[in-house]
Every structure is written in C-alpha cells, then in structure tokens.
Short mmCIF file of C-alpha atoms (C1' of nucleotides) in Angstrom, two decimals:
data_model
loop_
_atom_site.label_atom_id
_atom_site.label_comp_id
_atom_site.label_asym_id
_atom_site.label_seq_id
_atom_site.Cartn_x
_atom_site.Cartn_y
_atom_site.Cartn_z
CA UNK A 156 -12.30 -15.20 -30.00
CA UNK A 157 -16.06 -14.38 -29.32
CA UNK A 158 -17.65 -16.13 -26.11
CA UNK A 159 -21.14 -17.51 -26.38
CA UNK A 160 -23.20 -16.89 -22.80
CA UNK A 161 -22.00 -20.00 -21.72
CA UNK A 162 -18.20 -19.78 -22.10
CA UNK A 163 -18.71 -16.38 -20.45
CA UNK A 164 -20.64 -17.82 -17.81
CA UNK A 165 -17.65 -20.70 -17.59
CA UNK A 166 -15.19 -18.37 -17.43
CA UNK A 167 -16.41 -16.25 -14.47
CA UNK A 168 -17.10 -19.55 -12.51
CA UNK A 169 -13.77 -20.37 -12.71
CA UNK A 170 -12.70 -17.71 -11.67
CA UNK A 171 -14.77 -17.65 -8.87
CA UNK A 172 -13.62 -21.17 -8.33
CA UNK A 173 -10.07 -19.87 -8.19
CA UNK A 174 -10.61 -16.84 -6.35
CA UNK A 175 -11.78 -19.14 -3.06
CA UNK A 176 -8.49 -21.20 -3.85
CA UNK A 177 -6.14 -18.32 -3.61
CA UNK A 178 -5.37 -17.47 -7.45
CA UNK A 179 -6.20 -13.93 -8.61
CA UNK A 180 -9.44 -14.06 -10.27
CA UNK A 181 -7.75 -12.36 -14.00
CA UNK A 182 -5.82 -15.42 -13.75
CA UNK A 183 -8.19 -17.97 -13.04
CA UNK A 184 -9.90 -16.31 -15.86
CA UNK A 185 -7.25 -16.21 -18.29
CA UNK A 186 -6.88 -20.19 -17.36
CA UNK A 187 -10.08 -21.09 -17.92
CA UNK A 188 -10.35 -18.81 -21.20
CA UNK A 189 -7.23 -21.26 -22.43
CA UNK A 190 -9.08 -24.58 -21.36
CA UNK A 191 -11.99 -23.13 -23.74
CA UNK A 192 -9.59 -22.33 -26.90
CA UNK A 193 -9.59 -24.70 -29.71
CA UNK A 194 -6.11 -23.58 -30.59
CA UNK A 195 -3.12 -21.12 -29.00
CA UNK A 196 -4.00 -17.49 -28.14
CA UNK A 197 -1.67 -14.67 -28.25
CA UNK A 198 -2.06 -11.95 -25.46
CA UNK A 199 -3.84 -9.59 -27.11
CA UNK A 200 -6.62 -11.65 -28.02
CA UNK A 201 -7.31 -13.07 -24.93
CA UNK A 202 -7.35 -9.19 -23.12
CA UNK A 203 -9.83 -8.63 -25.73
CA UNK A 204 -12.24 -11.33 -25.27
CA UNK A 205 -12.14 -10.93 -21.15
CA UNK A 206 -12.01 -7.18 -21.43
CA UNK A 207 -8.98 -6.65 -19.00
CA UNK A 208 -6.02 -4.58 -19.77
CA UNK A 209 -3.18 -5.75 -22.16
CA UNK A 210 -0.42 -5.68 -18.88
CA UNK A 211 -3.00 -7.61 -17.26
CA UNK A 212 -2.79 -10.28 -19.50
CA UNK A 213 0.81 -10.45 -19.38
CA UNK A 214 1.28 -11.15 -15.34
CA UNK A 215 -1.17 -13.61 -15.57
CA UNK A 216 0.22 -15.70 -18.12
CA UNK A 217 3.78 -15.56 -16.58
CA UNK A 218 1.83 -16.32 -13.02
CA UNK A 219 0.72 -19.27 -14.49
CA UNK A 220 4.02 -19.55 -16.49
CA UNK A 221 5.21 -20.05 -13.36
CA UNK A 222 3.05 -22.84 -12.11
CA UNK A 223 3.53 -24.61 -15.71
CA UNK A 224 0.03 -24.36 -16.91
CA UNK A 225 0.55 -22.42 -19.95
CA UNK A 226 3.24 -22.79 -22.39
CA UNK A 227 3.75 -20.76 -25.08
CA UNK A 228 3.91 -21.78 -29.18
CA UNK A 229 4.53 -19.94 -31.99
CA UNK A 230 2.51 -20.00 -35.16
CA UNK A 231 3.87 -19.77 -39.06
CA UNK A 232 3.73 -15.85 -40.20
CA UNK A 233 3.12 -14.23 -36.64
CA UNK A 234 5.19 -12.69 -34.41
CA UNK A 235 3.24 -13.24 -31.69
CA UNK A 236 3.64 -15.72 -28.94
CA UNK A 237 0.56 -17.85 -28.45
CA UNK A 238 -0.38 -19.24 -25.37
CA UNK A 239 -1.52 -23.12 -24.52
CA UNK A 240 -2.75 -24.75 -21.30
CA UNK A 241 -2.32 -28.05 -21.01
CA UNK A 242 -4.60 -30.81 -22.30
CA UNK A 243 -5.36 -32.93 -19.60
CA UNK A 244 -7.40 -32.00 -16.45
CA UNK A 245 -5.59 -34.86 -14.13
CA UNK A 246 -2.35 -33.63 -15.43
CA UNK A 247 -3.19 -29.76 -14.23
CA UNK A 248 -4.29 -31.48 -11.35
CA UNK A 249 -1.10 -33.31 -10.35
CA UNK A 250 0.89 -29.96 -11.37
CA UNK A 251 -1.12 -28.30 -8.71
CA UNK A 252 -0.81 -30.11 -6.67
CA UNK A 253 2.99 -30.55 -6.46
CA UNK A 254 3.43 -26.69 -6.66
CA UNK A 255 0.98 -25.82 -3.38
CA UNK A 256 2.40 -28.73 -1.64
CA UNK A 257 5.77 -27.02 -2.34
CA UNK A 258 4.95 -23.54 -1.86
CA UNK A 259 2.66 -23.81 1.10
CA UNK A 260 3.15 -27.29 3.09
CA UNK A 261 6.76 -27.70 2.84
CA UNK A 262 7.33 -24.33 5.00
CA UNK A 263 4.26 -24.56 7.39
CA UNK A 264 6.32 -28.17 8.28
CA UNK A 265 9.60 -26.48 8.58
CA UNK A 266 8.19 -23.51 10.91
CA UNK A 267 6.30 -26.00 12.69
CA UNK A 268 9.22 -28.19 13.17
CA UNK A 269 11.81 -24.75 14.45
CA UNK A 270 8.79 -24.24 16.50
CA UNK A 271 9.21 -27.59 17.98
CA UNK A 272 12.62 -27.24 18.42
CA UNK A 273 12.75 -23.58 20.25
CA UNK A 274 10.24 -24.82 22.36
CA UNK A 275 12.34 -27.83 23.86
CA UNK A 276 15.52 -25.87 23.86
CA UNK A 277 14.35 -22.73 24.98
CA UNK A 278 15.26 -22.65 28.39
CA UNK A 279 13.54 -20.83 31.04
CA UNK A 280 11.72 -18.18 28.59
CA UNK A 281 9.69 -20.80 27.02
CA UNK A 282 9.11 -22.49 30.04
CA UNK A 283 5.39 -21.81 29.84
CA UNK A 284 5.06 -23.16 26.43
CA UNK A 285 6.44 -26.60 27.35
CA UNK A 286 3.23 -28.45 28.44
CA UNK A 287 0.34 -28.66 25.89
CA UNK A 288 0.78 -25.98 23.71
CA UNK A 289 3.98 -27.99 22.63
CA UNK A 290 1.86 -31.13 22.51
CA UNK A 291 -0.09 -29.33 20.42
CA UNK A 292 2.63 -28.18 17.35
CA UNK A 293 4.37 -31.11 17.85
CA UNK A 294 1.15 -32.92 16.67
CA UNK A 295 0.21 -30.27 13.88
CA UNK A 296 3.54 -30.73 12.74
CA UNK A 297 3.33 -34.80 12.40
CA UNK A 298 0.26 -34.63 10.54
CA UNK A 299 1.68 -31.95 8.77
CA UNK A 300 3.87 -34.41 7.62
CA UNK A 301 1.99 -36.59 6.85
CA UNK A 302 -0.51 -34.83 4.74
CA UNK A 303 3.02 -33.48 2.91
CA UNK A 304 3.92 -37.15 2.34
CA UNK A 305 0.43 -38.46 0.92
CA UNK A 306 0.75 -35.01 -1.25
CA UNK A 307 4.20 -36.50 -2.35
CA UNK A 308 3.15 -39.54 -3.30
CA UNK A 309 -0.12 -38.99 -5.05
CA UNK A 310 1.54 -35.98 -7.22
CA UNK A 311 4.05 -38.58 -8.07
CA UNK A 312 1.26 -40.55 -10.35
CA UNK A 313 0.63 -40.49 -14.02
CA UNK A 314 -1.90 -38.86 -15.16
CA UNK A 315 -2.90 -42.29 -15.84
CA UNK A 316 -2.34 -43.70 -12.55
CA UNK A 317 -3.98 -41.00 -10.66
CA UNK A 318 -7.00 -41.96 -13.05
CA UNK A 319 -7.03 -45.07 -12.09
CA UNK A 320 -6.93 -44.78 -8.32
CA UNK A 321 -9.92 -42.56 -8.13
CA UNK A 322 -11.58 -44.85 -10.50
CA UNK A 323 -11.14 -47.25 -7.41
CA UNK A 324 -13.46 -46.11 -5.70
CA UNK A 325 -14.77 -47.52 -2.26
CA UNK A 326 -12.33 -50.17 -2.54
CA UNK A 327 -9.71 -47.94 -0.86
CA UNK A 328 -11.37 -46.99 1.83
CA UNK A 329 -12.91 -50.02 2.76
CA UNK A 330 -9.54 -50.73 3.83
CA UNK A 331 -10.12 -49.02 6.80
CA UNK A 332 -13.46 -49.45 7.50
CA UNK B 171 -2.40 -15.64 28.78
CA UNK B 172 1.06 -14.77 27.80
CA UNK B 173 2.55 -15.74 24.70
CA UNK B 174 6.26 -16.90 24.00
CA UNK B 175 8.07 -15.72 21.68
CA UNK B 176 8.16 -19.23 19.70
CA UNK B 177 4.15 -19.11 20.40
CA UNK B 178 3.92 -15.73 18.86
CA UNK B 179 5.68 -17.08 15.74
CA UNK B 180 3.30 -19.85 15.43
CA UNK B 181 0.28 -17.62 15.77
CA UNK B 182 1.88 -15.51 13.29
CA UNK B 183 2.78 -18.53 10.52
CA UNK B 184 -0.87 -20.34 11.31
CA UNK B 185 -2.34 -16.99 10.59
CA UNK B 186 -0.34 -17.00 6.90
CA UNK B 187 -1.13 -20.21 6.27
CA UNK B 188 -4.64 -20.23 6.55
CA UNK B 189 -4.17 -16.84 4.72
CA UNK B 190 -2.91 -18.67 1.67
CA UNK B 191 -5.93 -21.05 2.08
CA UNK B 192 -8.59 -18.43 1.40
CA UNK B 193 -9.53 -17.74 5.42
CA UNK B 194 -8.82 -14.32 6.92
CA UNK B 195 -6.01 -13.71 8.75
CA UNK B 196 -7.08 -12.74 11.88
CA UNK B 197 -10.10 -16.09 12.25
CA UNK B 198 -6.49 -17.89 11.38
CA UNK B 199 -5.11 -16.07 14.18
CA UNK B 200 -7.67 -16.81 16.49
CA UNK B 201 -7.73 -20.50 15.46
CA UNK B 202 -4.06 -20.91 16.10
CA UNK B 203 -4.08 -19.18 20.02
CA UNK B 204 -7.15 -21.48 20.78
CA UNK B 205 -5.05 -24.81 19.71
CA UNK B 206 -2.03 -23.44 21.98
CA UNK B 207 -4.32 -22.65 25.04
CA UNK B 208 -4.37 -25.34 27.59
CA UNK B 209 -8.09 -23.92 28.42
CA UNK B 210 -11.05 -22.31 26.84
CA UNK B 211 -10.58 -18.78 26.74
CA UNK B 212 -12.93 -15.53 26.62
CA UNK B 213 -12.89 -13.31 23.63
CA UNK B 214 -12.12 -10.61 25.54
CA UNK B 215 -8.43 -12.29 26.67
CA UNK B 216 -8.10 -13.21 22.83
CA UNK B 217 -8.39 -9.60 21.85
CA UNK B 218 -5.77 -8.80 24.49
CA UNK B 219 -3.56 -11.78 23.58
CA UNK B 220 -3.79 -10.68 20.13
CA UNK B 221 -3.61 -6.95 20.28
CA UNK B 222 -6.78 -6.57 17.88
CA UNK B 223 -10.08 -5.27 18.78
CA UNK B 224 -12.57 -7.40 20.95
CA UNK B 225 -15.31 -6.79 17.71
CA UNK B 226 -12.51 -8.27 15.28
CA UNK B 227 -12.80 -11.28 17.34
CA UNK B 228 -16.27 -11.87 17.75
CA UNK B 229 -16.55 -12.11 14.18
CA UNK B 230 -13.84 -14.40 13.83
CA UNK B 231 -15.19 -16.36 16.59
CA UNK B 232 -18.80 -16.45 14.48
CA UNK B 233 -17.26 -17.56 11.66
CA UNK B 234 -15.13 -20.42 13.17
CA UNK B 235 -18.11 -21.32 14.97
CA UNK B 236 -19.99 -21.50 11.18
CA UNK B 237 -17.08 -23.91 10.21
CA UNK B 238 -18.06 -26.25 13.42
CA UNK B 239 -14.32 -25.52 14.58
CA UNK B 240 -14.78 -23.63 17.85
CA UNK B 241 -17.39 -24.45 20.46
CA UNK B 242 -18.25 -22.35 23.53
CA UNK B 243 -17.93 -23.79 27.18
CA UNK B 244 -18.77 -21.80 30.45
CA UNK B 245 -16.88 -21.37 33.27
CA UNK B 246 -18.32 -21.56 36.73
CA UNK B 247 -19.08 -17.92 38.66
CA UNK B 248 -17.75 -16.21 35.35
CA UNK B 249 -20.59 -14.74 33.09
CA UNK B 250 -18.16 -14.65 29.75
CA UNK B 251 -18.39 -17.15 27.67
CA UNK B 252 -15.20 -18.99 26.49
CA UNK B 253 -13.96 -20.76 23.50
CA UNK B 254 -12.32 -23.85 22.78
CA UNK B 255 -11.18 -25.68 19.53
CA UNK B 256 -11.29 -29.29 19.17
CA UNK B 257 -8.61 -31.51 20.55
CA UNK B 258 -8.02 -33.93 17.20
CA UNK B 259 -6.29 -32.38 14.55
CA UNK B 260 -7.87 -35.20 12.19
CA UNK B 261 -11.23 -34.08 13.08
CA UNK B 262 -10.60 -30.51 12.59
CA UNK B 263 -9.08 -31.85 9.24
CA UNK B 264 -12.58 -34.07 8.56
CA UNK B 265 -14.95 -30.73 8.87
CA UNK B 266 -12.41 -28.78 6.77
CA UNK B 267 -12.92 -31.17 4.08
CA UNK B 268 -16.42 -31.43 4.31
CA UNK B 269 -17.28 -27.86 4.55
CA UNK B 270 -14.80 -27.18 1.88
CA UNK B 271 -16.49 -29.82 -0.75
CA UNK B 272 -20.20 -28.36 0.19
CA UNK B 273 -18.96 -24.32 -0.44
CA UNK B 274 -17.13 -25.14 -3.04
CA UNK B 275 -16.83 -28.20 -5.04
CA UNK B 276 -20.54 -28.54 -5.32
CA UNK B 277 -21.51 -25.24 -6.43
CA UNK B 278 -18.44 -25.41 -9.04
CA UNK B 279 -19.75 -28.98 -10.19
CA UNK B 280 -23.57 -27.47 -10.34
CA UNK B 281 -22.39 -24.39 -12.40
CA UNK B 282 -20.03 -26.73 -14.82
CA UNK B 283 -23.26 -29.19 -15.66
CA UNK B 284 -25.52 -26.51 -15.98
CA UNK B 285 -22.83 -24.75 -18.90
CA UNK B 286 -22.79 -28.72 -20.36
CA UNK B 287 -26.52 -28.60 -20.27
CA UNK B 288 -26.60 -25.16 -22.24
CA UNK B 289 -24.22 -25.95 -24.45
CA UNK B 290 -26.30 -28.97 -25.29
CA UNK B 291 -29.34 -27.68 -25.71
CA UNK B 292 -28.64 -23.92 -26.95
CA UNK B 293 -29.62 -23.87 -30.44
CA UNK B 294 -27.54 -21.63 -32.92
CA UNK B 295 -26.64 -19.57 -29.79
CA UNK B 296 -24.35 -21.85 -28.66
CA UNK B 297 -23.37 -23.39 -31.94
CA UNK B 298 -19.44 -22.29 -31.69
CA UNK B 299 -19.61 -23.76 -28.36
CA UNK B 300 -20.04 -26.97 -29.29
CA UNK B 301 -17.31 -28.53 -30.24
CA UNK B 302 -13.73 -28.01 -28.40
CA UNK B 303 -15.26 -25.59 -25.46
CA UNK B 304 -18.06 -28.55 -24.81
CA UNK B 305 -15.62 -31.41 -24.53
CA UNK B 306 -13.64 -29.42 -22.14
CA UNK B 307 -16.27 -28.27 -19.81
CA UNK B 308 -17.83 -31.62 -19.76
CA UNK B 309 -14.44 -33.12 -19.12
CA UNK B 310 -14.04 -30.57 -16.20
CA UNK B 311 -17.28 -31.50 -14.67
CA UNK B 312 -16.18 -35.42 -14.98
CA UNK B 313 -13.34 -34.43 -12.82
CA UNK B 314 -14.54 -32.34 -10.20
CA UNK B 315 -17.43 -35.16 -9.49
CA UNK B 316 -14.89 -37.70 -9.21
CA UNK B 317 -13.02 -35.48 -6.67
CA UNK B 318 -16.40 -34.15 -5.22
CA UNK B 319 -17.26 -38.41 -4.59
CA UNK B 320 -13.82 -39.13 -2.80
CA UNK B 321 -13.73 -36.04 -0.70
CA UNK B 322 -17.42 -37.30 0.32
CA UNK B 323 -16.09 -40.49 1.22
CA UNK B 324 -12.98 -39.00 2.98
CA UNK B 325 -15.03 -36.78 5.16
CA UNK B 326 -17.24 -39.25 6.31
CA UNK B 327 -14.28 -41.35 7.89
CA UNK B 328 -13.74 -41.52 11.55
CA UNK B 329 -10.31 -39.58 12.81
CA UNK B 330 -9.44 -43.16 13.29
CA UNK B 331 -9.96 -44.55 10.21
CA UNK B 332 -8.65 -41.55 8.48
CA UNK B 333 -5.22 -41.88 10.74
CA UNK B 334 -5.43 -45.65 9.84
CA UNK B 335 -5.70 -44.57 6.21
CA UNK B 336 -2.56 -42.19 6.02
CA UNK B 337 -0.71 -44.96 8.04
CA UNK B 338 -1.08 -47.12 5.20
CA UNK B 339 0.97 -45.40 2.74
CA UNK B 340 2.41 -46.47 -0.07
CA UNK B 341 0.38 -49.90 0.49
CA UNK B 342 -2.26 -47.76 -1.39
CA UNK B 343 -0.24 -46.32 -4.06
CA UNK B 344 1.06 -49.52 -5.08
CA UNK B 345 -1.92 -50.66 -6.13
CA UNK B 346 -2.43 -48.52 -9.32
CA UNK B 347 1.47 -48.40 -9.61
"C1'" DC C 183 -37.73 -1.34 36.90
"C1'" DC C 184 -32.75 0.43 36.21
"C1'" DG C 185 -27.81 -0.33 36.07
"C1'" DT C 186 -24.09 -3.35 34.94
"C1'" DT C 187 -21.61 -6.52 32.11
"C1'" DG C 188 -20.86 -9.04 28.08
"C1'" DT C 189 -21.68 -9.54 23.04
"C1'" DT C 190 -22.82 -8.29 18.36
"C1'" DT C 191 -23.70 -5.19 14.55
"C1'" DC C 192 -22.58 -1.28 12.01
"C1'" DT C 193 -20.03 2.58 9.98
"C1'" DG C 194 -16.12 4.97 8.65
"C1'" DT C 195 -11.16 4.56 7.88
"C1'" DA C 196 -6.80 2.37 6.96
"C1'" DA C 197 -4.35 -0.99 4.43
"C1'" DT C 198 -4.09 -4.12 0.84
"C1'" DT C 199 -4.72 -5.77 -3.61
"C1'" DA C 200 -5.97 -5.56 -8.43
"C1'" DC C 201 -5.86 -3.16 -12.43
"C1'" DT C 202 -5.07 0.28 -16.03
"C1'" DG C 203 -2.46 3.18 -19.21
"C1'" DA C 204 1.92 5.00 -20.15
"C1'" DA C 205 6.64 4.47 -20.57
"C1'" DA C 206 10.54 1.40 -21.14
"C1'" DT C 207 12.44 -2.60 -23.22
"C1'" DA C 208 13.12 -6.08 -26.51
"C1'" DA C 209 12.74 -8.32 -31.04
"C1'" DC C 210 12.70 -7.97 -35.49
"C1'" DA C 211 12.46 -6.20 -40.64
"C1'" DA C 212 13.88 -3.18 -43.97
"C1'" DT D 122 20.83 2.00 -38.57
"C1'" DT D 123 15.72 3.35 -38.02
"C1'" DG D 124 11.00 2.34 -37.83
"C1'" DT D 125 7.61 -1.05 -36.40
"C1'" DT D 126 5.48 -4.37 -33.58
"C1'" DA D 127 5.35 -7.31 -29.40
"C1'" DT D 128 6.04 -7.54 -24.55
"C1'" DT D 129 7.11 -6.19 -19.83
"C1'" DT D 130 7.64 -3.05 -16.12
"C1'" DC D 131 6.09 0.57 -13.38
"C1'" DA D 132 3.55 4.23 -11.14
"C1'" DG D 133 -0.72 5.90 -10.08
"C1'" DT D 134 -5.67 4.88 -9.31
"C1'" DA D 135 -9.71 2.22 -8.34
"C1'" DA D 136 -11.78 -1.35 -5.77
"C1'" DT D 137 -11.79 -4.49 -2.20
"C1'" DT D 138 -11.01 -6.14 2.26
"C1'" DA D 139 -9.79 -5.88 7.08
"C1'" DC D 140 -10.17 -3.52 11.05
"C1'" DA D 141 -11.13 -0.30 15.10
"C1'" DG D 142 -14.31 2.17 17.72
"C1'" DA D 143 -18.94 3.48 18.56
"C1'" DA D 144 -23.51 2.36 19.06
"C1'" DA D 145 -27.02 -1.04 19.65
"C1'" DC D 146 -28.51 -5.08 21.76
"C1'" DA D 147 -29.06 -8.89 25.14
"C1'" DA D 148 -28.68 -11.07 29.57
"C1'" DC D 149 -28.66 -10.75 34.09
"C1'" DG D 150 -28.63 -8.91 39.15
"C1'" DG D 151 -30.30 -5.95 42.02
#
DNA sequence: CCGTTGTTTCTGTAATTACTGAAATAACAA
DNA sequence: TTGTTATTTCAGTAATTACAGAAACAACGG
C-alpha cells in the first residue's frame, strides 16, 4: 500500500498522539496505518509501507490484538492473515476506554484502598501516617472511585448512545451550573 | 520527614501510575510525597525523603510547577523555599484536564484538519487519498473536536460543580439510555 | 566587596525501551 | 514425508530516557 504525504504525515501524528498516551509509537502507527486501509492488510505489507521490521509488525498487532482493535480475516487464495481495525471511532473509543479503566484504575483503587486499610490497622508503626496523610489517600481513593464508576458507566454505552450524549452538549452540564 | 512503610508503597504505586499516564516517574514521585505531607516541604528534604538527587528534584519540581500543580510557600527565618500541592483533588483533576486537552488534543485536532485540508485540495498527489483514507481522517477529526469541546467544558467547572456532576450518576446516563 | 547558602543547568553515565535480523515454530501443499 | 511459506520468539544492538554529580548561577549577609 503506497502512502501519499498526507497519510504519512497521519500516520506519524498518531503515533505521536499515542506515544503521549502510553502506546508504543510502532503500534500507534500500525493502528493508524489500519484506520487508513480500504481493505485488510497482511503483516508484511504493512512492515513495508511503515518501513519497520517484519517481528515488529507482529507484536504490535497482537498488542493491539490484545486490546481488541484489530481482528484478523482471511482472504480467498492467500495464506496470509489480514488484519482489520474496527470501523467505528466511538466504538475504539469505548474499547479504550474499558481496557485502561481495567488495566490502570481498577488497581490504583485497590492499592489505594490496602493503603487505607494498613494505615488504620497498623498499629504503632504507622502511627505517624494516621493524621492527614491518611485523609489524604482516603480521599484519592473515593474519587478514585468515582472516576472508576463514571468510566464504568460511560464504557457501558453504544456506540450509539455515547454519540448521542456528547451530541448533548451544554445541556449536561448546565445541570450543575 | 519519615515515611511509613504503607506511605512508601503509595509513593511507590502514585509514581507507576502517573508512569502509565505519560509523566516521569520520579515528578510522580514527588507529586505523591507532597499530597502525604501535612506541610510544604524543601526540595532538599524531598531528595532525602526520596533517596534521589536534589537536581532530579528541582526538575521535577519545574515541571509540576509548569502543570500549575505545585506552588512554592516560604517559611519564616528559613531561606529555602518549600513546596506544596493543592489541597482538592478535583482541582488538581480540573488543571490535569485542561493542560492535557491544550498539549494534546488540540495539536492532534490541528494536525488531523490540516491532513483533511490536504487531502482536499492536493491535486493528483493526493488522488488515492481521497476516498476511504479521507473519510476516516475527517471522521477522526469529528471526534476528537467533540471530545476536545466537552473536555473544554469539563475543565472550566468549579471542583464543586464537577463533584456535583459525578454525584449525579446514572441520572445522566439515563438520559441517552 | 567576598563568602555562604540555596537553586538550576549541564554533561556524562546507567538503565530502560524499542527494534532488528536470525532462528525456531507452525501451517500447509505436494 | 519433505519442501515451502507464514508467523512468532528470542537475543543482541541501537536509541532513548532518566538520573547523579559537577559546575554555574543567583540571592543574600556580612
């Protein structure tokens, strides 16, 4: 698949865009080379159009195997697996979106919480912990929480429904003010 | 100031977590002790508390002090001067989000309608561009200006009203269904 | 003015992370 | 089976990033 300027230009950016996010930039790439495909890519086509290594190629697609952003599809007459992301931006979204709260909220709230919990029942070796800095997890942890819940709730919405919300608008937040 | 084992651990999993969230370790680090001191402290007792160098965390202190999360405070007859972090979590929060939308989501959203502007107007250049590869960009861009306008709003809530806001819940959710 | 104390900048080094190319494995066809 | 093609794993290397310590700088007191 040749890349006009453009696409190239697209694909860096997103990588960039991914790198600041926390997702190897060859991913990112990779991604974003999918999103640009008219139709499935096998493996060795897309280390050939971003110029990385063959190997390369293959961790990325299983990383993002893993988050379920690429699936893979097999075409008539070729051996090859071909690779797919999904159609829908809101629906990448929402996938996201579940996974980090998974991978990265869910066990900041459970080490907050043991935190928490060692503090009160610590006896006299956490004695010095007791006053605000165990104010001050205990409140990380509740908002923790709370962010984790809003997460659960908004990754639970269709792609349609998640649409609609942000469509909107001001009217949510003039709920509060 | 002395650290407790269960304050150690939070340093430690604060320091990860921001890790995962793109910010360096040790300005994670440094973030964490500040929330768990019950005063402002001097670098120099940070780089003790920590066990890094003091230079390590004068940088870390610049660049929490770029993100508007640390401010400095001085302490009668002492000549150092000392660091505090805010006291609301949901402020901290607020300036995340806002800094975080104006490094990133607005140079992504520039750089995505400048490649649906190219694309556009390219000439033969761009011609395999134009079909599948345009549509998706441009679809990108929709997205990321949607999510650019509500982070915009979100930021420029009050703690209050954003506490008020999470409170609500599923109130909010129910309304798209 | 000089000496002292606190802070930042800079440079080299250590540690981490990303990546390649080769080797191993698997899947398949003849 | 054996040869061929696709894919993954792995070990070594390149590049990046984080960090310590030294040097430079700034603020202040005498």
């Amino acid at each position: 698949m040749k890349l006009t300027p453009t696409m190239q230009k697209f694909v860096l950016h997103w990588g960039e865009m991914g790198w600041k996010w926390g997702i190897s930039r060859a991913v990112a790439q990779v991604h974003a080379l999918l999103m640009l495909a008219p139709k499935p890519l096998p493996a060795d086509e897309i280390a050939e159009t971003l110029g990385v290594a063959r190997s390369n190629v293959s961790t990325s697609l299983k990383e993002l195997g893993g988050w379920g952003l690429v699936r893979t599809v097999h075409v008539f007459g070729d051996r090859r697996e071909h690779f797919e992301t999904l159609g829908d931006v809101w629906e990448m979204f929402l996938i996201i979106l579940r996974e980090r709260k998974k991978r990265e909220l869910d066990p900041t709230l459970a080490a907050l919480r043991a935190c928490s919990a060692a503090i009160k029942d610590g006896g006299k070796e956490e004695a010095p912990a007791a006053g605000h800095a165990a104010a001050r997890i205990a409140e990380l942890a509740d908002f923790i929480e709370l962010t984790s819940a809003w997460a659960e709730r908004g990754a639970a919405l269709s792609p349609a429904a998640a649409r609609r919300l942000c469509a909107l608008g001001d009217k949510v937040f003039r709920l509060v003010g």
